[in-house]
CSV table of C-alpha atoms in Angstrom, one decimal:
chain,number,residue,atom,x,y,z
A,271,MET,CA,-38.6,30.7,21.1
A,272,GLU,CA,-42.3,30.0,20.6
A,273,ASP,CA,-43.6,27.2,18.4
A,274,VAL,CA,-44.4,28.4,14.9
A,275,TYR,CA,-47.9,27.4,13.7
A,276,ASN,CA,-48.0,25.8,10.2
A,277,PRO,CA,-51.1,24.1,8.8
A,278,PHE,CA,-48.9,21.5,7.2
A,279,LEU,CA,-47.1,20.5,10.4
A,280,ALA,CA,-49.0,17.2,10.9
A,281,ASP,CA,-48.4,16.2,7.3
A,282,LEU,CA,-44.7,17.1,7.5
A,283,GLU,CA,-44.4,15.0,10.6
A,284,GLN,CA,-46.2,12.1,8.9
A,285,ALA,CA,-43.8,12.4,5.9
A,286,ARG,CA,-40.8,12.4,8.3
A,287,ARG,CA,-42.0,9.2,10.0
A,288,ASP,CA,-42.9,7.4,6.7
A,289,GLY,CA,-39.9,8.6,4.7
A,290,THR,CA,-42.2,9.9,1.9
A,291,LEU,CA,-40.8,12.2,-0.8
A,292,VAL,CA,-42.5,15.5,-0.6
A,293,ARG,CA,-42.6,18.8,-2.5
A,294,ILE,CA,-42.5,21.9,-0.3
A,295,HIS,CA,-43.6,25.3,-1.6
A,296,ARG,CA,-42.7,28.7,-0.1
A,297,GLU,CA,-44.7,31.0,-2.4
A,298,GLU,CA,-44.7,34.0,0.0
A,299,LEU,CA,-41.0,34.4,-0.7
A,300,GLY,CA,-41.4,33.9,-4.5
A,301,ALA,CA,-39.2,30.8,-3.9
A,302,ALA,CA,-39.3,27.7,-6.1
A,303,TRP,CA,-40.3,24.4,-4.6
A,304,VAL,CA,-38.0,21.8,-3.2
A,305,ASP,CA,-38.3,18.0,-3.4
A,306,GLY,CA,-36.9,15.8,-0.7
A,307,TYR,CA,-37.3,14.0,2.5
A,308,VAL,CA,-38.4,15.6,5.7
A,309,LEU,CA,-35.6,14.7,8.1
A,310,GLY,CA,-36.4,16.8,11.1
A,311,LEU,CA,-38.9,19.3,12.5
A,312,GLY,CA,-38.4,21.7,15.3
A,313,ARG,CA,-40.3,24.6,16.7
A,314,ALA,CA,-39.0,27.0,14.0
A,315,TRP,CA,-37.3,25.0,11.3
A,316,CYS,CA,-37.9,22.0,8.9
A,317,LEU,CA,-34.9,20.0,7.7
A,318,VAL,CA,-35.1,18.6,4.2
A,319,GLY,CA,-32.8,16.1,2.6
A,320,VAL,CA,-32.9,17.6,-0.9
A,321,ILE,CA,-33.4,15.6,-4.1
A,322,GLY,CA,-32.1,17.6,-7.0
A,323,ASP,CA,-33.5,17.8,-10.5
A,324,ASP,CA,-31.0,15.1,-11.5
A,325,ILE,CA,-32.7,12.7,-9.0
A,326,ARG,CA,-29.7,12.5,-6.7
A,327,PRO,CA,-29.3,13.7,-3.1
A,328,ASN,CA,-28.1,17.3,-3.0
A,329,GLY,CA,-27.4,18.2,0.6
A,330,PHE,CA,-29.8,19.7,3.1
A,331,GLN,CA,-32.0,22.7,3.4
A,332,ALA,CA,-33.3,24.2,6.7
A,333,LEU,CA,-36.6,26.0,5.9
A,334,ARG,CA,-38.5,28.3,8.3
A,335,LEU,CA,-41.8,26.6,9.1
A,336,GLU,CA,-43.6,30.0,8.9
A,337,HIS,CA,-42.7,30.3,5.2
A,338,ILE,CA,-44.0,26.8,4.1
A,339,SER,CA,-47.1,27.7,2.1
A,340,ASN,CA,-48.0,24.4,0.5
A,341,LEU,CA,-47.0,20.7,0.6
A,342,GLU,CA,-47.5,18.0,-2.0
A,343,LEU,CA,-47.4,14.6,-0.3
A,344,PRO,CA,-46.2,12.6,-2.0
A,345,CYS,CA,-44.2,14.8,-4.5
A,346,PRO,CA,-45.0,14.5,-8.2
A,347,ASN,CA,-43.5,11.5,-9.9
A,348,HIS,CA,-42.6,10.1,-6.5
A,349,THR,CA,-42.7,6.4,-7.7
A,350,PHE,CA,-40.2,7.2,-10.5
A,351,LYS,CA,-37.9,9.3,-8.2
A,352,ALA,CA,-37.9,6.7,-5.4
A,353,ARG,CA,-37.1,3.9,-7.9
A,354,ALA,CA,-34.4,5.9,-9.6
A,355,LEU,CA,-32.8,6.7,-6.3
A,356,ALA,CA,-32.9,3.1,-5.2
A,357,LEU,CA,-31.4,1.9,-8.5
A,358,ARG,CA,-28.6,4.4,-8.1
A,359,GLY,CA,-27.9,3.0,-4.7
A,360,TYR,CA,-29.2,6.0,-2.7
A,361,SER,CA,-31.3,5.8,0.4
A,362,ARG,CA,-32.9,8.4,2.6
A,363,PRO,CA,-30.1,10.4,4.1
A,364,GLN,CA,-29.4,10.4,7.8
A,365,PRO,CA,-30.1,13.8,9.3
A,366,PRO,CA,-27.2,15.6,10.9
A,367,ALA,CA,-27.6,16.5,14.6
A,368,LEU,CA,-29.1,19.9,14.5
A,369,ASP,CA,-31.2,22.0,16.9
A,370,LEU,CA,-34.2,23.0,14.8
A,371,ASP,CA,-35.8,25.0,17.6
A,372,ASP,CA,-33.4,27.9,17.8
A,373,ASP,CA,-31.9,30.1,15.0
A,374,ALA,CA,-28.5,30.5,16.7
A,375,ALA,CA,-28.2,26.8,17.7
A,376,LEU,CA,-29.1,25.7,14.2
A,377,LEU,CA,-26.4,27.9,12.7
A,378,ARG,CA,-23.8,26.7,15.2
A,379,ASP,CA,-24.6,23.1,14.6
A,380,ALA,CA,-24.7,23.3,10.8
A,381,SER,CA,-21.4,25.2,10.7
A,382,ALA,CA,-19.8,22.7,13.1
A,383,ALA,CA,-21.0,19.7,10.9
A,384,PHE,CA,-20.2,21.1,7.5
A,385,PRO,CA,-17.3,23.2,6.1
A,386,LEU,CA,-19.6,25.8,4.6
A,387,ILE,CA,-23.2,27.0,4.9
A,388,THR,CA,-25.3,29.0,2.5
A,389,LEU,CA,-27.6,31.7,3.9
A,390,TYR,CA,-30.7,33.1,2.1
A,391,LEU,CA,-32.5,36.3,3.0
A,392,GLU,CA,-35.2,35.9,0.4
A,393,ALA,CA,-37.6,38.4,1.9
A,394,SER,CA,-35.2,41.3,1.5
A,395,GLU,CA,-32.7,39.9,-1.1
A,396,PRO,CA,-34.5,37.3,-3.2
A,397,ASP,CA,-31.7,36.7,-5.7
A,398,ILE,CA,-28.7,36.6,-3.4
A,399,CYS,CA,-27.1,34.0,-1.2
A,400,TYR,CA,-24.1,34.1,1.1
A,401,VAL,CA,-21.8,31.2,1.5
A,402,GLY,CA,-19.3,30.9,4.4
A,403,ARG,CA,-18.4,29.9,7.9
A,404,VAL,CA,-19.9,31.2,11.1
A,405,VAL,CA,-17.4,33.5,12.9
A,406,MET,CA,-19.6,34.6,15.7
A,407,LEU,CA,-23.2,34.8,17.0
A,408,ASN,CA,-23.8,37.9,19.1
A,409,GLY,CA,-27.4,38.1,20.4
A,410,ASP,CA,-29.6,38.2,17.3
A,411,THR,CA,-26.7,38.9,14.9
A,412,LEU,CA,-24.7,36.4,12.9
A,413,PHE,CA,-21.2,37.3,11.6
A,414,LEU,CA,-20.2,35.1,8.6
A,415,ARG,CA,-16.8,34.8,6.9
A,416,CYS,CA,-18.0,34.8,3.3
A,417,LEU,CA,-16.6,33.2,0.2
A,418,ASN,CA,-17.1,34.8,-3.1
A,419,PRO,CA,-18.1,32.7,-6.2
A,420,ASP,CA,-14.4,32.1,-7.0
A,421,ALA,CA,-14.0,30.4,-3.6
A,422,GLU,CA,-11.9,33.3,-2.3
A,423,TRP,CA,-12.5,34.8,1.2
A,424,GLU,CA,-14.0,38.2,1.4
A,425,ARG,CA,-12.1,40.8,3.4
A,426,GLU,CA,-15.1,41.9,5.4
A,427,HIS,CA,-17.4,39.6,7.4
A,428,GLY,CA,-21.0,39.5,6.5
A,429,ARG,CA,-23.4,40.7,9.3
A,430,PHE,CA,-27.0,39.3,9.3
A,431,GLY,CA,-29.9,39.5,11.6
A,432,LEU,CA,-31.0,36.0,12.5
A,433,ASP,CA,-34.7,36.9,11.9
A,434,GLU,CA,-33.7,37.9,8.3
A,435,ILE,CA,-32.5,34.4,7.4
A,436,THR,CA,-35.2,32.4,5.6
A,437,ARG,CA,-33.2,29.3,4.5
A,438,ILE,CA,-29.9,27.6,5.3
A,439,ASP,CA,-28.3,25.1,2.9
A,440,PHE,CA,-25.4,22.9,3.6
A,441,GLY,CA,-23.8,19.7,2.3
A,442,GLY,CA,-24.9,20.3,-1.3
A,443,GLY,CA,-22.9,20.2,-4.5
A,444,TYR,CA,-22.4,23.9,-4.6
A,445,GLU,CA,-21.1,24.1,-1.0
A,446,GLN,CA,-18.9,21.1,-1.6
A,447,ALA,CA,-17.4,22.5,-4.8
A,448,LEU,CA,-16.6,25.8,-3.1
A,449,ALA,CA,-15.1,24.0,-0.1
A,450,LEU,CA,-12.9,21.9,-2.4
A,451,VAL,CA,-11.5,24.9,-4.3
A,452,ALA,CA,-11.0,26.9,-1.1
A,453,GLY,CA,-9.0,24.0,0.4
A,454,LEU,CA,-11.5,23.3,3.2
A,455,ILE,CA,-11.9,19.6,2.2
A,456,ASP,CA,-9.4,17.2,0.5
A,457,THR,CA,-11.8,15.3,-1.7
A,458,PRO,CA,-15.4,15.7,-2.8
A,459,HIS,CA,-18.0,13.8,-1.0
């Protein structure tokens, strides 16, 4: 896989090294921004430790570098957010071991480290996400055992082209709630 050019790459790397809270925009996809810590950069993907609107950690997002359209460094209200996180006892999360250079490797690593992953195909399906477990990767195709919003397994596996995936979430509150109800974890984290 070739390195993806992004004009914000140097700033993303600086934020990763410094532990600065950032706001990342992906306007091309009509996607909202995300606030968090840059935890990893690969040739294709950026890993963000998400800070939710309630100023608490909310899992991780892997974002394709090619879709990052703007970066606010530091993020708005960063002093307040950093102080609130510290007063609540939160620190910058440790990144899980993920290969951010390759789509298939990233999906395998995330699925091995977390009970569920959430896929977004925002370019073709902007208002839909798919939550589940990786069943198989076959070339450029991912087969996902999907859960519905009631935490019940779908009969058919989802089939997705790797190049269609724009974002992958894992370890967040929504994935944890689904995993808990589906019996994949014993207690919430």
